[in-house]
Structures are given as C-alpha cells and as structure tokens.
CSV table of C-alpha atoms in Angstrom, one decimal:
chain,number,residue,atom,x,y,z
A,64,UNK,CA,-21.2,24.8,-3.0
A,65,UNK,CA,-20.2,23.5,0.5
A,66,UNK,CA,-22.6,23.9,3.2
A,67,UNK,CA,-20.8,25.2,6.3
A,68,UNK,CA,-21.7,23.8,9.7
A,69,UNK,CA,-21.5,27.3,11.7
A,70,UNK,CA,-22.6,25.3,14.9
A,71,UNK,CA,-19.4,23.2,14.9
A,72,UNK,CA,-16.9,25.1,17.8
A,73,UNK,CA,-13.9,23.2,15.8
A,74,UNK,CA,-14.0,25.4,12.8
A,75,UNK,CA,-12.0,27.7,11.5
A,76,UNK,CA,-12.8,31.2,12.3
A,77,UNK,CA,-13.1,33.4,9.2
A,78,UNK,CA,-14.1,37.0,10.8
A,79,UNK,CA,-12.0,40.0,10.2
A,80,UNK,CA,-10.2,42.2,13.3
A,81,UNK,CA,-13.3,43.7,14.4
A,82,UNK,CA,-15.1,39.9,14.7
A,83,UNK,CA,-14.4,39.4,18.5
A,84,UNK,CA,-15.9,42.6,19.6
A,85,UNK,CA,-18.7,42.6,17.5
A,86,UNK,CA,-20.0,39.1,18.4
A,87,UNK,CA,-19.6,40.0,22.4
A,88,UNK,CA,-21.8,43.0,21.7
A,89,UNK,CA,-24.3,41.1,19.9
A,90,UNK,CA,-24.3,38.3,22.3
A,91,UNK,CA,-24.7,40.9,25.4
A,92,UNK,CA,-27.7,42.3,23.1
A,93,UNK,CA,-29.1,38.7,22.6
A,94,UNK,CA,-29.0,37.8,26.4
A,95,UNK,CA,-29.6,40.5,28.4
A,96,UNK,CA,-30.0,38.5,31.7
A,97,UNK,CA,-26.7,36.7,31.8
A,98,UNK,CA,-23.8,38.1,33.1
A,99,UNK,CA,-20.9,39.4,30.7
A,100,UNK,CA,-18.6,37.7,32.6
A,101,UNK,CA,-20.3,34.0,32.1
A,102,UNK,CA,-20.9,35.1,28.5
A,103,UNK,CA,-17.0,36.1,27.9
A,104,UNK,CA,-16.6,32.4,29.4
A,105,UNK,CA,-18.8,30.6,27.2
A,106,UNK,CA,-17.6,32.4,24.3
A,107,UNK,CA,-13.6,31.4,25.1
A,108,UNK,CA,-15.0,27.8,25.6
A,109,UNK,CA,-16.4,27.6,22.2
A,110,UNK,CA,-13.0,28.9,20.5
A,111,UNK,CA,-14.4,32.3,20.2
A,112,UNK,CA,-17.2,31.8,17.8
A,113,UNK,CA,-20.8,33.6,17.7
A,114,UNK,CA,-23.1,30.8,16.6
A,115,UNK,CA,-21.9,27.8,19.0
A,116,UNK,CA,-21.8,30.3,21.8
A,117,UNK,CA,-25.4,31.3,21.1
A,118,UNK,CA,-26.6,27.8,20.8
A,119,UNK,CA,-25.1,26.7,24.4
A,120,UNK,CA,-26.2,30.3,26.2
A,121,UNK,CA,-29.8,29.3,24.8
A,122,UNK,CA,-29.3,25.8,26.0
A,123,UNK,CA,-28.4,26.8,29.3
A,124,UNK,CA,-31.5,28.8,29.6
A,125,UNK,CA,-33.4,25.9,29.6
A,126,UNK,CA,-31.7,23.9,32.5
A,127,UNK,CA,-33.1,24.1,35.8
A,128,UNK,CA,-31.3,25.4,38.0
A,129,UNK,CA,-29.4,27.7,35.9
A,130,UNK,CA,-25.4,27.4,35.5
A,131,UNK,CA,-25.0,31.1,36.4
A,132,UNK,CA,-26.8,33.7,38.6
A,133,UNK,CA,-29.4,36.2,36.5
A,134,UNK,CA,-29.4,39.6,36.7
A,135,UNK,CA,-32.2,41.6,38.4
A,136,UNK,CA,-32.7,43.9,35.5
A,137,UNK,CA,-31.9,43.9,31.9
A,138,UNK,CA,-28.6,44.9,30.7
A,139,UNK,CA,-28.5,48.6,29.5
A,140,UNK,CA,-28.0,48.5,25.7
A,141,UNK,CA,-26.6,52.1,25.5
A,142,UNK,CA,-27.7,55.4,24.2
A,143,UNK,CA,-26.4,57.9,21.3
A,144,UNK,CA,-25.0,57.4,18.2
A,145,UNK,CA,-22.3,54.8,17.7
A,146,UNK,CA,-19.8,54.3,14.7
A,147,UNK,CA,-21.3,51.5,12.7
A,148,UNK,CA,-19.3,48.7,12.4
A,149,UNK,CA,-19.9,45.5,10.0
A,150,UNK,CA,-18.4,41.7,9.7
A,151,UNK,CA,-19.9,39.7,7.1
A,152,UNK,CA,-19.0,36.6,8.8
A,153,UNK,CA,-20.8,37.4,11.7
A,154,UNK,CA,-23.9,38.4,9.6
A,155,UNK,CA,-23.6,35.0,8.0
A,156,UNK,CA,-23.6,33.2,11.4
A,157,UNK,CA,-26.5,35.0,12.8
A,158,UNK,CA,-28.5,34.3,9.8
A,159,UNK,CA,-27.8,30.6,10.2
A,160,UNK,CA,-28.8,30.8,14.2
A,161,UNK,CA,-32.1,32.3,13.1
A,162,UNK,CA,-32.7,29.4,10.7
A,163,UNK,CA,-31.6,26.9,12.8
A,164,UNK,CA,-34.1,28.2,15.8
A,165,UNK,CA,-37.2,28.6,13.3
A,166,UNK,CA,-36.5,25.3,12.2
A,167,UNK,CA,-36.8,24.0,15.7
A,168,UNK,CA,-39.7,26.1,16.5
A,169,UNK,CA,-41.5,24.4,13.4
A,170,UNK,CA,-40.5,21.1,14.5
A,171,UNK,CA,-41.9,21.4,18.0
A,172,UNK,CA,-45.3,22.9,16.6
A,173,UNK,CA,-45.4,19.9,14.0
A,174,UNK,CA,-45.3,17.8,16.9
A,175,UNK,CA,-47.9,19.4,19.2
A,176,UNK,CA,-50.3,19.3,16.6
A,177,UNK,CA,-49.4,15.9,15.7
A,178,UNK,CA,-50.3,14.9,19.7
A,179,UNK,CA,-53.6,16.7,19.2
A,180,UNK,CA,-54.7,15.2,16.2
A,181,UNK,CA,-53.9,11.7,17.6
A,182,UNK,CA,-55.8,12.4,20.9
A,183,UNK,CA,-58.8,13.6,18.8
A,184,UNK,CA,-59.0,10.9,16.3
A,185,UNK,CA,-56.7,7.9,17.5
A,186,UNK,CA,-54.0,6.0,15.2
A,187,UNK,CA,-52.5,3.1,14.1
A,188,UNK,CA,-50.1,1.0,16.6
A,189,UNK,CA,-46.6,-0.2,15.5
A,190,UNK,CA,-46.2,-3.8,16.0
A,191,UNK,CA,-42.6,-3.4,16.8
A,192,UNK,CA,-42.2,-0.3,18.8
A,193,UNK,CA,-45.7,-0.3,19.6
A,194,UNK,CA,-46.1,3.5,19.1
A,195,UNK,CA,-48.8,5.0,17.5
A,196,UNK,CA,-49.1,7.2,14.5
A,197,UNK,CA,-51.8,9.4,12.7
A,198,UNK,CA,-54.0,8.8,9.6
A,199,UNK,CA,-53.3,11.4,6.8
A,200,UNK,CA,-55.6,11.5,3.8
A,201,UNK,CA,-57.4,7.9,5.2
A,202,UNK,CA,-53.7,6.1,5.0
A,203,UNK,CA,-51.7,5.9,8.0
A,204,UNK,CA,-48.4,7.9,8.1
A,205,UNK,CA,-45.0,6.5,8.2
A,206,UNK,CA,-46.3,2.9,8.3
A,207,UNK,CA,-46.0,-0.3,5.9
A,208,UNK,CA,-48.0,-3.1,5.4
A,209,UNK,CA,-47.2,-6.5,5.8
A,210,UNK,CA,-48.9,-9.0,3.4
A,211,UNK,CA,-51.4,-11.0,3.8
A,212,UNK,CA,-51.8,-10.9,7.8
A,213,UNK,CA,-51.9,-6.8,7.5
A,214,UNK,CA,-49.1,-6.1,10.2
A,215,UNK,CA,-48.6,-3.0,10.4
A,216,UNK,CA,-44.9,-1.2,11.2
A,217,UNK,CA,-43.5,2.2,11.3
A,218,UNK,CA,-41.0,3.4,8.9
A,219,UNK,CA,-38.5,4.0,11.4
A,220,UNK,CA,-38.4,0.2,12.7
A,221,UNK,CA,-38.6,-1.1,9.0
A,222,UNK,CA,-35.6,1.1,8.0
A,223,UNK,CA,-33.7,-0.4,10.9
A,224,UNK,CA,-34.7,-3.7,10.4
A,225,UNK,CA,-33.8,-3.9,6.7
A,226,UNK,CA,-30.4,-2.4,6.9
A,227,UNK,CA,-29.5,-4.9,9.9
A,228,UNK,CA,-30.7,-7.7,7.7
A,229,UNK,CA,-29.2,-6.4,4.2
A,230,UNK,CA,-26.0,-5.7,6.3
A,231,UNK,CA,-26.0,-9.3,7.2
A,232,UNK,CA,-26.0,-10.1,3.0
A,233,UNK,CA,-29.6,-11.7,3.6
A,234,UNK,CA,-31.9,-10.3,1.3
A,235,UNK,CA,-35.1,-12.2,3.0
A,236,UNK,CA,-37.1,-9.4,4.8
A,237,UNK,CA,-39.9,-11.0,6.4
A,238,UNK,CA,-42.3,-9.8,9.1
A,239,UNK,CA,-41.3,-9.2,12.8
A,240,UNK,CA,-44.8,-9.1,14.3
A,241,UNK,CA,-44.6,-10.7,18.1
A,242,UNK,CA,-47.4,-13.5,17.0
A,243,UNK,CA,-44.6,-15.2,15.1
A,244,UNK,CA,-45.6,-14.2,11.5
A,245,UNK,CA,-42.8,-14.7,9.3
A,246,UNK,CA,-44.2,-13.9,5.8
A,247,UNK,CA,-41.7,-12.0,3.6
A,248,UNK,CA,-42.7,-8.7,2.6
A,249,UNK,CA,-43.7,-8.3,-0.9
A,250,UNK,CA,-41.1,-6.3,-3.3
A,251,UNK,CA,-43.5,-3.8,-3.7
A,252,UNK,CA,-43.7,-2.7,0.0
A,253,UNK,CA,-40.0,-2.8,0.2
A,254,UNK,CA,-39.7,-0.3,-2.7
A,255,UNK,CA,-42.0,2.0,-1.1
A,256,UNK,CA,-39.9,2.9,2.2
A,257,UNK,CA,-36.1,1.7,1.5
A,258,UNK,CA,-34.0,4.2,0.3
A,259,UNK,CA,-32.2,4.5,-3.1
A,260,UNK,CA,-29.4,3.1,-1.5
A,261,UNK,CA,-30.7,0.7,0.8
A,262,UNK,CA,-32.9,-0.6,-2.6
A,263,UNK,CA,-29.7,-0.9,-4.6
A,264,UNK,CA,-28.1,-3.2,-1.7
A,265,UNK,CA,-31.2,-5.2,-1.8
A,266,UNK,CA,-30.7,-5.9,-5.5
A,267,UNK,CA,-27.3,-6.8,-5.0
A,268,UNK,CA,-27.9,-9.3,-2.3
A,269,UNK,CA,-30.8,-10.7,-3.7
A,270,UNK,CA,-28.8,-11.7,-7.1
A,271,UNK,CA,-26.1,-12.8,-5.2
A,272,UNK,CA,-28.2,-15.2,-3.2
A,273,UNK,CA,-29.7,-16.4,-6.3
A,274,UNK,CA,-26.5,-17.0,-8.1
A,275,UNK,CA,-25.3,-19.2,-5.3
A,276,UNK,CA,-28.2,-21.2,-5.4
A,277,UNK,CA,-28.0,-22.2,-9.0
A,278,UNK,CA,-24.6,-24.3,-8.1
A,279,UNK,CA,-23.0,-23.4,-11.0
A,280,UNK,CA,-19.7,-25.4,-11.5
A,281,UNK,CA,-16.5,-23.2,-11.6
A,282,UNK,CA,-18.0,-19.9,-10.9
A,283,UNK,CA,-15.8,-17.6,-8.9
A,284,UNK,CA,-16.2,-13.9,-7.5
A,285,UNK,CA,-13.9,-11.0,-7.6
A,286,UNK,CA,-12.8,-10.4,-4.1
A,287,UNK,CA,-13.2,-6.8,-4.3
A,288,UNK,CA,-16.8,-6.7,-5.7
A,289,UNK,CA,-19.8,-8.7,-6.6
A,290,UNK,CA,-18.7,-9.6,-10.3
A,291,UNK,CA,-18.8,-13.8,-10.9
A,292,UNK,CA,-17.4,-15.2,-14.2
A,293,UNK,CA,-16.6,-19.4,-14.9
A,294,UNK,CA,-13.5,-20.0,-15.5
A,295,UNK,CA,-13.2,-23.5,-17.0
A,296,UNK,CA,-9.0,-24.0,-17.2
A,297,UNK,CA,-8.1,-25.3,-13.9
A,298,UNK,CA,-4.4,-24.3,-14.0
A,299,UNK,CA,-5.5,-20.7,-14.5
A,300,UNK,CA,-4.0,-19.0,-11.5
A,301,UNK,CA,-5.2,-15.4,-11.8
A,302,UNK,CA,-8.9,-14.0,-11.5
A,303,UNK,CA,-9.2,-10.8,-14.1
A,304,UNK,CA,-12.3,-9.0,-12.9
A,305,UNK,CA,-13.9,-7.1,-15.9
A,306,UNK,CA,-16.1,-4.9,-13.8
A,307,UNK,CA,-15.0,-1.6,-15.2
A,308,UNK,CA,-15.1,0.2,-11.6
A,309,UNK,CA,-12.7,-2.5,-10.0
A,310,UNK,CA,-10.4,-4.2,-12.6
A,311,UNK,CA,-8.6,-6.1,-10.0
A,312,UNK,CA,-6.3,-9.1,-11.0
A,313,UNK,CA,-6.1,-11.3,-7.9
A,314,UNK,CA,-4.6,-14.9,-6.7
A,315,UNK,CA,-7.2,-17.6,-7.3
A,316,UNK,CA,-5.9,-19.4,-4.5
A,317,UNK,CA,-5.4,-16.4,-1.6
A,318,UNK,CA,-7.7,-14.0,-2.8
A,319,UNK,CA,-5.1,-11.1,-3.0
A,320,UNK,CA,-4.3,-9.1,-5.9
A,321,UNK,CA,-1.7,-9.5,-8.2
A,322,UNK,CA,1.5,-7.1,-7.4
A,323,UNK,CA,4.4,-6.1,-9.8
A,324,UNK,CA,7.6,-8.1,-8.6
A,325,UNK,CA,7.9,-11.6,-6.8
A,326,UNK,CA,6.8,-10.4,-3.5
A,327,UNK,CA,3.1,-12.4,-3.8
A,328,UNK,CA,5.3,-15.7,-4.2
A,329,UNK,CA,7.4,-17.6,-2.3
A,330,UNK,CA,10.6,-17.0,-3.2
A,331,UNK,CA,12.8,-19.7,-1.5
A,332,UNK,CA,14.1,-22.5,-3.7
A,333,UNK,CA,12.4,-25.8,-3.5
A,334,UNK,CA,13.5,-28.6,-0.9
A,335,UNK,CA,14.5,-25.7,1.7
A,336,UNK,CA,13.1,-25.4,5.1
A,337,UNK,CA,12.3,-21.8,5.0
A,338,UNK,CA,9.3,-22.2,2.5
A,339,UNK,CA,6.4,-20.3,3.4
A,340,UNK,CA,2.9,-22.4,3.0
A,341,UNK,CA,1.0,-19.4,3.0
A,342,UNK,CA,2.4,-17.9,-0.5
A,343,UNK,CA,1.7,-19.4,-3.7
A,344,UNK,CA,4.4,-21.6,-5.1
A,345,UNK,CA,6.6,-19.7,-7.7
A,346,UNK,CA,8.2,-23.2,-8.7
A,347,UNK,CA,6.6,-26.2,-10.0
A,348,UNK,CA,8.0,-29.2,-8.1
A,349,UNK,CA,5.7,-31.9,-8.7
A,350,UNK,CA,6.1,-31.7,-12.6
A,351,UNK,CA,4.1,-33.3,-15.2
A,352,UNK,CA,4.3,-36.8,-14.1
A,353,UNK,CA,3.4,-35.5,-10.8
A,354,UNK,CA,0.0,-33.7,-12.0
A,355,UNK,CA,-0.6,-37.2,-14.0
A,356,UNK,CA,-0.8,-38.9,-10.8
A,357,UNK,CA,-2.9,-36.7,-8.8
A,358,UNK,CA,-5.4,-36.9,-11.5
A,359,UNK,CA,-5.2,-40.3,-11.7
A,360,UNK,CA,-5.6,-40.7,-7.9
A,361,UNK,CA,-8.7,-38.3,-8.1
A,362,UNK,CA,-10.6,-40.4,-11.1
A,363,UNK,CA,-9.8,-43.2,-9.2
A,364,UNK,CA,-11.6,-42.0,-6.0
A,365,UNK,CA,-14.5,-40.1,-7.7
A,366,UNK,CA,-15.2,-43.9,-9.7
A,367,UNK,CA,-15.0,-45.5,-6.1
A,368,UNK,CA,-17.3,-43.4,-4.5
A,369,UNK,CA,-19.9,-43.6,-7.5
A,370,UNK,CA,-19.9,-47.3,-7.3
A,371,UNK,CA,-20.6,-47.3,-4.0
A,372,UNK,CA,-23.6,-45.5,-4.2
A,373,UNK,CA,-24.6,-47.9,-7.1
A,374,UNK,CA,-23.7,-50.7,-5.0
A,375,UNK,CA,-23.9,-50.1,-1.2
A,376,UNK,CA,-23.9,-53.7,-0.2
A,377,UNK,CA,-19.8,-54.4,-1.6
A,378,UNK,CA,-17.6,-54.3,0.8
A,379,UNK,CA,-14.9,-51.7,0.7
A,380,UNK,CA,-11.9,-54.3,0.6
A,381,UNK,CA,-13.2,-56.2,-2.3
A,382,UNK,CA,-13.2,-52.9,-4.4
A,383,UNK,CA,-9.6,-51.9,-3.4
A,384,UNK,CA,-7.4,-51.5,-6.5
A,385,UNK,CA,-3.6,-50.7,-6.4
A,386,UNK,CA,-3.0,-47.5,-8.2
A,387,UNK,CA,0.5,-47.3,-9.8
A,388,UNK,CA,3.1,-45.6,-7.4
A,389,UNK,CA,3.3,-41.9,-8.1
A,390,UNK,CA,6.9,-40.7,-9.6
A,391,UNK,CA,9.8,-40.1,-7.3
A,392,UNK,CA,9.8,-36.6,-6.0
A,393,UNK,CA,13.0,-34.8,-8.3
A,394,UNK,CA,15.3,-33.4,-5.4
A,395,UNK,CA,18.5,-31.3,-5.4
A,396,UNK,CA,21.3,-33.6,-7.3
A,397,UNK,CA,24.5,-35.0,-5.0
A,398,UNK,CA,27.7,-36.2,-6.3
A,399,UNK,CA,26.8,-35.1,-9.6
A,400,UNK,CA,30.2,-34.4,-11.9
A,401,UNK,CA,31.1,-30.9,-12.7
A,402,UNK,CA,30.2,-29.7,-16.1
A,403,UNK,CA,31.7,-26.7,-17.7
A,404,UNK,CA,29.5,-24.2,-18.8
A,405,UNK,CA,30.8,-22.4,-21.9
A,406,UNK,CA,30.9,-18.2,-21.5
A,407,UNK,CA,27.5,-16.4,-22.4
A,408,UNK,CA,27.5,-14.6,-25.6
A,409,UNK,CA,28.6,-11.3,-24.0
A,410,UNK,CA,28.9,-8.0,-26.5
A,411,UNK,CA,32.7,-7.7,-25.1
A,412,UNK,CA,33.8,-11.4,-25.2
A,413,UNK,CA,32.3,-13.5,-28.2
A,414,UNK,CA,31.8,-17.1,-27.2
A,415,UNK,CA,34.5,-19.7,-28.4
A,416,UNK,CA,33.3,-22.6,-30.3
A,417,UNK,CA,34.2,-25.7,-28.4
A,418,UNK,CA,35.0,-27.6,-32.0
A,419,UNK,CA,37.9,-25.4,-33.2
A,420,UNK,CA,39.5,-25.1,-29.6
A,421,UNK,CA,42.4,-27.3,-30.6
A,422,UNK,CA,43.0,-25.1,-33.8
A,423,UNK,CA,42.9,-21.9,-31.6
A,424,UNK,CA,45.4,-23.2,-29.3
A,425,UNK,CA,47.7,-24.0,-32.0
A,426,UNK,CA,47.7,-20.7,-33.5
A,427,UNK,CA,48.1,-19.0,-30.2
A,428,UNK,CA,51.4,-21.5,-29.6
A,429,UNK,CA,52.7,-20.3,-33.0
A,430,UNK,CA,51.9,-16.6,-32.5
A,431,UNK,CA,53.9,-16.8,-29.2
A,432,UNK,CA,57.0,-18.5,-30.9
A,433,UNK,CA,57.0,-16.0,-33.7
A,434,UNK,CA,56.9,-13.2,-30.8
A,435,UNK,CA,59.9,-14.8,-29.1
A,436,UNK,CA,62.2,-15.1,-32.4
A,437,UNK,CA,61.5,-11.0,-33.0
A,438,UNK,CA,63.2,-10.2,-29.8
A,439,UNK,CA,66.2,-12.5,-30.1
A,440,UNK,CA,66.7,-10.7,-33.6
A,441,UNK,CA,66.4,-7.2,-31.8
A,442,UNK,CA,69.0,-8.4,-29.5
A,443,UNK,CA,71.5,-9.2,-31.7
A,444,UNK,CA,71.4,-6.3,-33.5
A,445,UNK,CA,72.2,-4.2,-29.9
A,446,UNK,CA,75.0,-6.1,-29.4
A,447,UNK,CA,77.0,-4.4,-32.0
A,448,UNK,CA,76.0,-1.0,-31.0
A,449,UNK,CA,79.0,0.5,-28.9
A,450,UNK,CA,77.9,1.7,-25.4
A,451,UNK,CA,78.2,5.9,-24.9
A,452,UNK,CA,80.9,7.0,-22.4
A,453,UNK,CA,79.6,7.5,-18.9
A,454,UNK,CA,80.7,10.9,-17.5
A,455,UNK,CA,79.0,11.3,-14.2
A,456,UNK,CA,80.7,10.5,-10.7
A,457,UNK,CA,81.0,6.6,-9.5
A,458,UNK,CA,78.2,5.5,-7.7
A,459,UNK,CA,78.6,2.5,-5.3
A,460,UNK,CA,75.7,0.2,-4.9
A,461,UNK,CA,76.0,-1.3,-1.2
A,462,UNK,CA,74.1,-4.4,-1.8
A,463,UNK,CA,75.5,-6.1,-4.6
A,464,UNK,CA,79.2,-4.0,-4.2
A,465,UNK,CA,79.0,-3.1,-8.1
A,466,UNK,CA,80.4,0.0,-9.4
A,467,UNK,CA,77.9,1.6,-11.7
A,468,UNK,CA,80.1,3.4,-13.9
A,469,UNK,CA,82.3,0.3,-14.6
A,470,UNK,CA,80.0,-1.4,-17.3
A,471,UNK,CA,79.4,-5.0,-16.7
A,472,UNK,CA,77.4,-7.4,-18.9
A,473,UNK,CA,73.6,-7.0,-18.7
A,474,UNK,CA,70.6,-6.4,-21.2
A,475,UNK,CA,72.2,-2.6,-21.7
A,476,UNK,CA,75.8,-3.6,-21.9
A,477,UNK,CA,76.5,-6.9,-23.8
A,478,UNK,CA,80.0,-8.5,-22.9
A,479,UNK,CA,81.3,-7.1,-26.1
A,480,UNK,CA,80.6,-3.4,-25.3
A,481,UNK,CA,81.2,-4.0,-21.5
A,482,UNK,CA,85.0,-4.5,-22.0
A,483,UNK,CA,85.4,-1.2,-24.5
A,484,UNK,CA,83.4,1.0,-22.4
A,485,UNK,CA,86.0,0.1,-19.3
A,486,UNK,CA,89.0,0.9,-21.7
A,487,UNK,CA,87.6,4.1,-22.5
A,488,UNK,CA,87.0,5.1,-18.9
A,489,UNK,CA,90.5,4.2,-18.2
A,490,UNK,CA,92.1,6.3,-21.0
A,491,UNK,CA,89.9,9.1,-20.0
A,492,UNK,CA,90.0,9.5,-16.3
A,493,UNK,CA,87.4,11.8,-14.4
A,494,UNK,CA,88.7,15.4,-13.6
A,495,UNK,CA,88.8,16.2,-10.1
A,496,UNK,CA,86.0,18.2,-8.6
A,497,UNK,CA,86.9,21.5,-6.8
A,498,UNK,CA,86.0,22.4,-3.3
A,499,UNK,CA,84.1,25.6,-2.7
A,500,UNK,CA,85.6,28.3,-0.7
A,501,UNK,CA,83.7,29.5,2.1
A,502,UNK,CA,84.0,33.2,4.0
A,503,UNK,CA,85.2,33.6,7.2
A,504,UNK,CA,84.6,36.8,9.4
A,505,UNK,CA,87.5,39.3,10.9
A,506,UNK,CA,86.9,38.0,14.2
A,507,UNK,CA,87.5,34.1,13.1
A,508,UNK,CA,90.6,35.3,11.2
A,509,UNK,CA,92.0,37.0,14.3
A,510,UNK,CA,91.3,33.7,16.3
A,511,UNK,CA,93.5,31.9,14.0
C-alpha cells in the first residue's frame, strides 16, 4: 500500500463536495484564537488542503511575533443541533495530523530525557563533532570504536564519512581522530554501524580493489557493471557481459554499447578526408601484411628493452637494427582498365555464359534473317489481291498534293493493284451530292 504524505500541499485533493466547508469549520475549531480571515488565506495558499494548512498554522503559533493579530476571546463554536456531515478524506487527514503531532511530542520528550541523563551521569565525546553521547546499559549509545587506540565516534559522523569514502570507490575506512591516527576500522566494527546498502557497496568496492591490485593480464571490466573477465584474443572487438542483471554487449575500444546497424562504426570509405577517428573502423585498411609488420615492430621493441635492462652499459646506437620496411598501404587504383562485370543472377534475367556468347549471337542473327524472309513471303501474296473500290468523297492532302481516292503505289496498294483501282473509279464516277433545302419565312419571300 502506498503511503500518502498528507503534509504535501501539491498533492491532489481526493475529498468530496463538502470537503472544503468541513475543513474550514474544523480549522476554526482547532485554532479558536486565529482570525477566520487569516485561516482562509493560509487555506488557499496550501491548495485548500486541511493537513498542510494545520501544520503551517501550528508552526506560526510558535513564532515571535505572530504573523496575525490574535483574537481577544476564543471563537464561539455555536450551540444547538446541526446536520451531521462527514468526509472520509478529511477524517484520514485529521488522523494523520494527530499521529504526526504525537510523534514530534515523543521526540521532544526523549531529547529532554537524554539531556537530563547526560547532566546526571555524563557521556562520551565524539572525536569528530565533539558532541557528547550518554551510556546505555554500560555501552556508549550511537558510538563506534576505533581499533586499537580506542578512539570513539558517533554513528552519524561515521556514516557520513563512510558514504564519502565509498562514493569515491575507496574501501579503506581509517580513523579520523584529530591526533593523526590512521588505523583502519576492523570489518566487525563496519558491519555494526553500516546500513545494508552501504555494506553491500563496501563489499563490491573492496573486491574491485583487490582484483585491480592482482594485476591480471587481459582483465577487462564491463562499463555498465562490475563484471570482469579475462579476454585472451586481442582481435576480439566486443565485450559480452555475462552478468544476468546487465548482459550488455559493448565495444572494447570506445566502451560504448553495440547498436544494431552501422552508426557505431565509421562509415566513410577508406582514403577519404571525412573519416571520424573517434569511431571504430569498418574496413581493415592495414591488411594481414600490415598487422604482421606491426607485430614485428612490437616484438623488436620489447626485445630491445629487455636487452637494455640486462646490459645497461651498452650504447643504444650499437643495438640499432634495421627492420624490414612495412608493406605499402594499398590505396585507390588510378588508371586501371575497365573490367566488364557480367550481370548478376537475377530471377528474371538468367546469367549469360561467356563461353557460348558467339553461338548465341549467331543464333540471334539466323532468327532475324528467318523473320525477314517470312515478311517478304507475305508481301508477295498481298500483291495478287485486288484492292476494293473506294466510295467515299475524294480527300485532298494539302501537304503532299495527293488525292487519297486515287490509289497510288504503297504498302496497301502495290503498283498493279493501284492501276486496276484507278480504272474502276473512272468507269463508275461518284454521284453528285444533293444540296439540302432551307425554309424561308413569309417575310423573306415577300422581300424577294
């Protein structure tokens, strides 16, 4: 169940329709010497909520001078019977306010009792804040012990000091006495006053420092948790965290998570001026020979350093050895002849074999010749068919001055058929076209 802080004036009001009127009536009864106008002003400032208004008015009563002019006589609560009204939200706020006031009163009483006991029995002084703390059952209350000098510190100071040290990833919590004692607190003392969360952090930081002090070669750590593993393969670029709570896959070089896609890598092609050196390389420009050359150079440097440590009297000039030059870096090809790339094997375009290309071309030429011969045979057959007579009126082509009714040689009329069609048109001329008559009115006929 979520615990509600009714003292927060920014929370949402959950009361009913009578909440505001009932809350103001209750505040008038709780603070009978405070003017009603001031109560309503504070009630509006606190978002019309009962609990924060009550706490603010209660705190104002402790001030000097008062922020309002108190009434000379208490407010009259009224007499007679009234309709009983009730709001559940207001009842919960009133119960919360009573509990809060009771807790504060109990703390004040405990502080007064502790002060009286300190004056009667004495106590132990903290070596950091120099406050005194009383004894309880023969043991100092809220005090931790520092070995073996027996320097005492209060729990409040020790918790603040431990949080600072562990926050800086330092598990060595030593004595902070003004005398200069730097002895470390025993683990039993730390477990006595550290909270479970701080104790867990202490264990993790301590384990991490011990692993780092071991100096294990090839040990790497996940950038998002404290999982560590030894990676022997130097060519491996990814770090795979096996911690179930993390499981991140990161780049060993930049320590960033690997993302699906190529945004993590430098996508600019090699030998360009726009390459981003902060990103991982997408292409291996050095090649196998380049990596071998780097390995030879590193091995020579390591051997030279070992020989210098064994023979410091030797001069560096005498130890100089010329290494084989590294292979030239492959650059973009310039002036290279064009190489024909055959089409890829697509489903709709099967690849053509280069070996039988000449045979395919000869077959294509033979098919083309066969198609031409077939068209010529059809043309010869059409020459023997006479053309039908043309009965439509003559149409004159202005551009080429050809009478379309006078057949001429062409694809539709071969030379023989054109002559026969012309003779037929001469024997059967076209009939004249009658002109349509128009109706004239009586007035037009009279004028004529």
